[in-house]
């Protein structure tokens, strides 16, 4: 019979790679928590309507990237393609936005039916941050400073740059849209097919077009910045001034519009040139209208999503994954002969007294030689060796796996102290 394979674009995380992910996850958690952000989790399945109403009907995600199916009762459900809409839903439903502000973060899988390639998967993972209840540019700056700090912590600051724009209020954007459509309509025949279609459905996305001819036409197009309402303009100016005062550099990109409908005012992307076309590692912005659009009370909000796979790729590309993270064990317990009762008791006792020790028991028997080979492969620095003689003398053999030295024999009562002296364990 043929073997069943995973779904295309949905990867397994294998034990050899999981330490890198845990490293990234713990760094990120520490940085987010150092700003007082709290973890929220919400389901990976939501009603389809939630994403249609928030991300927007005429966006790549809703038009062609969602995993949507009917539940047994006929309700249309969708595997979440992103976190923001679900986070707003969870906060509203649980009363977290009622007379309170929130600074939240989350992590988990997202699903989009895209063409799989390096840094682009169908099941991928995002770290997300969402902040509710604050109007001022200071909070936009806080989440950018938090991200900049994370880049420093990971050692990637030098190859990630911040691109920034303001897309203003709904009204100012509508005025700009009209001007853009009027301008581009003169060149309709020269536009690429996608942009031609977007001229009537979602003209702002044309600014995002990767087509060089379309980009050339855009050089003469009206500028979004010139259409900003006073409030958005002031917000953006204060934002830039605060970033300057913190020494966070950025590039204003007047064509940055983002692919989701719910944004207003600030939008941003952190981009690297080390990952080819999949260079955006973190993207977000303000979405002051979304809560109301989803039936709640108007609540100012800002947030971002960060692609975990792309960050892992970047760390690997730059050789920034600390060595030895994947060490399976510090100490390997070799059990030669009928000594199970002794070794099981000994290893449980060691774990009682040294809870942070990584101690790997040899399971499944095997000759002394084959066990020593496994001990070496485990990455452990030390082997504890127990044979029938040791049991008879209530002793344990001690051998370095990394330095040439004789085996020592210690009474069981001294093993804990010996391990403490060799390995930094408590
Ligand atoms: P892109 O332009 O690369 O398609 P996007 O604008 O669709 O990205 P967002 O919806 O803003 O991306 O998601 C935030 C982040 O999540 C992205 O910057 C990226 O790091 C990551 N991301 C998005 N889609 C994928 C995917 N299919 N595979 C891996 N990571 C992804
Ligand atoms: Mg995309």
Coordinates of N, CA, C and O in Angstrom, one line a residue, residues 207-268:
X207 N -0.7 49.7 -5.9 CA 0.6 50.3 -5.4 C 1.6 49.2 -5.0 O 2.8 49.3 -5.1
X208 N 1.0 48.0 -4.7 CA 1.8 46.8 -4.2 C 2.3 46.0 -5.4 O 3.1 45.0 -5.1
X209 N 1.9 46.3 -6.6 CA 2.2 45.4 -7.7 C 3.7 45.2 -7.9 O 4.5 46.1 -7.7
X210 N 4.0 43.9 -8.2 CA 5.4 43.6 -8.4 C 5.8 43.8 -9.8 O 7.0 43.7 -10.2
X211 N 4.9 44.1 -10.7 CA 5.1 44.3 -12.1 C 5.9 45.6 -12.4 O 5.4 46.7 -12.1
X212 N 7.1 45.5 -13.0 CA 7.9 46.7 -13.2 C 7.3 47.8 -14.1 O 7.4 49.0 -13.8
X213 N 6.5 47.4 -15.1 CA 5.8 48.4 -15.9 C 4.8 49.2 -15.1 O 4.6 50.4 -15.2
X214 N 4.0 48.4 -14.3 CA 3.0 49.0 -13.5 C 3.7 50.0 -12.5 O 3.3 51.1 -12.2
X215 N 4.8 49.5 -11.9 CA 5.6 50.3 -10.9 C 6.1 51.6 -11.6 O 6.0 52.7 -11.0
X216 N 6.5 51.5 -12.9 CA 7.0 52.7 -13.6 C 5.8 53.7 -13.8 O 6.0 54.9 -13.6
X217 N 4.6 53.1 -14.1 CA 3.5 54.0 -14.3 C 3.2 54.7 -13.0 O 2.7 55.9 -13.0
X218 N 3.4 54.0 -11.9 CA 3.0 54.6 -10.6 C 3.9 55.8 -10.2 O 3.6 56.6 -9.3
X219 N 5.1 55.9 -10.9 CA 6.0 57.0 -10.6 C 5.3 58.4 -10.8 O 5.6 59.3 -10.1
X220 N 4.4 58.4 -11.7 CA 3.7 59.7 -11.9 C 2.4 59.8 -11.2 O 1.6 60.8 -11.4
X221 N 2.0 58.8 -10.4 CA 0.7 58.8 -9.7 C 0.6 59.7 -8.6 O 1.7 60.1 -8.0
X222 N -0.6 60.2 -8.2 CA -0.7 61.0 -7.0 C -0.2 60.3 -5.8 O -0.2 59.0 -5.8
X223 N 0.3 61.0 -4.8 CA 1.0 60.5 -3.6 C 0.0 60.4 -2.4 O -0.7 61.4 -2.1
X224 N -0.1 59.2 -1.9 CA -1.0 59.0 -0.8 C -0.8 60.0 0.4 O -1.8 60.5 1.0
X225 N 0.4 60.3 0.7 CA 0.8 61.3 1.7 C 0.1 62.6 1.5 O -0.3 63.3 2.5
X226 N -0.1 63.0 0.3 CA -0.7 64.4 0.0 C -2.2 64.4 0.3 O -2.8 65.4 0.3
X227 N -2.8 63.2 0.5 CA -4.2 63.2 0.7 C -4.6 62.9 2.2 O -5.7 62.8 2.5
X228 N -3.6 62.8 3.0 CA -3.8 62.4 4.4 C -4.7 63.5 5.1 O -4.4 64.7 4.9
X229 N -5.6 63.1 5.9 CA -6.3 64.1 6.8 C -5.4 64.6 7.9 O -4.4 64.0 8.2
X230 N -5.8 65.7 8.5 CA -4.9 66.4 9.5 C -4.5 65.5 10.6 O -3.4 65.4 11.1
X231 N -5.5 64.8 11.1 CA -5.3 63.9 12.3 C -4.3 62.8 12.0 O -3.3 62.6 12.7
X232 N -4.4 62.2 10.8 CA -3.5 61.1 10.4 C -2.1 61.7 10.2 O -1.1 61.0 10.6
X233 N -2.1 62.9 9.6 CA -0.8 63.5 9.3 C 0.0 63.8 10.6 O 1.2 63.5 10.8
X234 N -0.8 64.3 11.6 CA -0.2 64.7 12.9 C 0.3 63.4 13.6 O 1.4 63.3 14.2
X235 N -0.5 62.3 13.5 CA -0.2 61.1 14.1 C 1.1 60.5 13.5 O 2.0 60.1 14.2
X236 N 1.2 60.6 12.2 CA 2.4 60.1 11.5 C 3.6 60.9 11.9 O 4.7 60.3 12.1
X237 N 3.5 62.2 11.9 CA 4.6 63.1 12.3 C 5.1 62.8 13.7 O 6.3 62.6 13.9
X238 N 4.2 62.6 14.6 CA 4.6 62.3 16.0 C 5.3 61.0 16.1 O 6.3 60.8 16.8
X239 N 4.7 60.0 15.3 CA 5.3 58.7 15.3 C 6.7 58.7 14.8 O 7.6 58.2 15.5
X240 N 7.0 59.5 13.7 CA 8.3 59.5 13.2 C 9.3 60.2 14.2 O 10.4 59.8 14.4
X241 N 8.8 61.3 14.8 CA 9.6 62.0 15.8 C 10.0 61.1 17.0 O 11.1 61.1 17.4
X242 N 9.0 60.3 17.5 CA 9.3 59.4 18.6 C 10.3 58.4 18.2 O 11.2 58.0 18.9
X243 N 10.2 57.8 17.0 CA 11.1 56.8 16.5 C 12.5 57.5 16.4 O 13.5 56.9 16.8
X244 N 12.6 58.7 15.9 CA 13.9 59.4 15.8 C 14.5 59.5 17.2 O 15.7 59.3 17.4
X245 N 13.7 59.9 18.2 CA 14.2 60.1 19.5 C 14.7 58.8 20.1 O 15.6 58.9 21.0
X246 N 14.2 57.7 19.7 CA 14.7 56.4 20.2 C 15.8 55.9 19.4 O 16.4 54.8 19.6
X247 N 16.1 56.6 18.3 CA 17.2 56.1 17.4 C 16.8 54.9 16.6 O 17.7 54.1 16.2
X248 N 15.5 54.7 16.3 CA 15.1 53.6 15.5 C 15.0 54.1 14.1 O 14.2 55.0 13.8
X249 N 15.8 53.6 13.2 CA 15.7 54.1 11.8 C 14.6 53.4 11.0 O 14.2 52.3 11.3
X250 N 14.1 54.2 10.0 CA 13.0 53.7 9.2 C 13.1 54.3 7.8 O 13.8 55.3 7.6
X251 N 12.4 53.7 6.9 CA 12.3 54.3 5.6 C 10.8 54.5 5.3 O 10.0 53.6 5.4
X252 N 10.5 55.7 4.9 CA 9.0 55.9 4.5 C 8.8 55.4 3.1 O 9.5 55.8 2.2
X253 N 7.9 54.5 3.0 CA 7.6 53.9 1.7 C 6.1 54.3 1.4 O 5.2 53.6 1.8
X254 N 6.0 55.3 0.5 CA 4.6 55.8 0.2 C 3.7 54.8 -0.5 O 2.5 55.0 -0.6
X255 N 4.3 53.7 -1.0 CA 3.5 52.7 -1.7 C 3.2 51.5 -0.8 O 2.6 50.5 -1.3
X256 N 3.5 51.6 0.5 CA 3.2 50.4 1.4 C 1.7 50.6 1.8 O 1.4 51.6 2.4
X257 N 0.9 49.6 1.4 CA -0.5 49.7 1.7 C -1.0 48.5 2.5 O -2.1 48.5 3.1
X258 N -0.3 47.3 2.4 CA -0.7 46.1 3.1 C -1.9 45.5 2.4 O -2.7 46.1 1.8
X259 N -2.0 44.2 2.5 CA -3.0 43.4 1.8 C -4.3 43.2 2.5 O -5.1 42.4 2.0
X260 N -4.5 43.8 3.6 CA -5.7 43.6 4.4 C -6.5 44.9 4.5 O -5.9 46.0 4.6
X261 N -7.8 44.8 4.5 CA -8.6 46.0 4.4 C -8.7 46.8 5.7 O -9.1 48.0 5.7
X262 N -8.4 46.2 6.8 CA -8.9 46.8 8.1 C -7.9 47.9 8.6 O -8.2 48.6 9.6
X263 N -6.8 48.1 7.9 CA -5.8 49.1 8.4 C -6.2 50.5 8.2 O -7.0 50.9 7.3
X264 N -5.8 51.4 9.1 CA -5.9 52.9 8.9 C -4.6 53.5 9.5 O -3.9 52.8 10.3
X265 N -4.4 54.7 9.2 CA -3.2 55.4 9.7 C -1.9 54.6 9.5 O -1.6 54.2 8.4
X266 N -1.2 54.3 10.6 CA 0.1 53.6 10.5 C 0.1 52.2 9.9 O -0.7 51.4 10.3
X267 N 0.9 52.0 8.9 CA 1.2 50.6 8.4 C 2.7 50.5 8.3 O 3.4 51.4 8.1
X268 N 3.2 49.2 8.6 CA 4.6 49.0 8.6 C 5.0 47.6 8.2 O 4.2 46.7 8.3

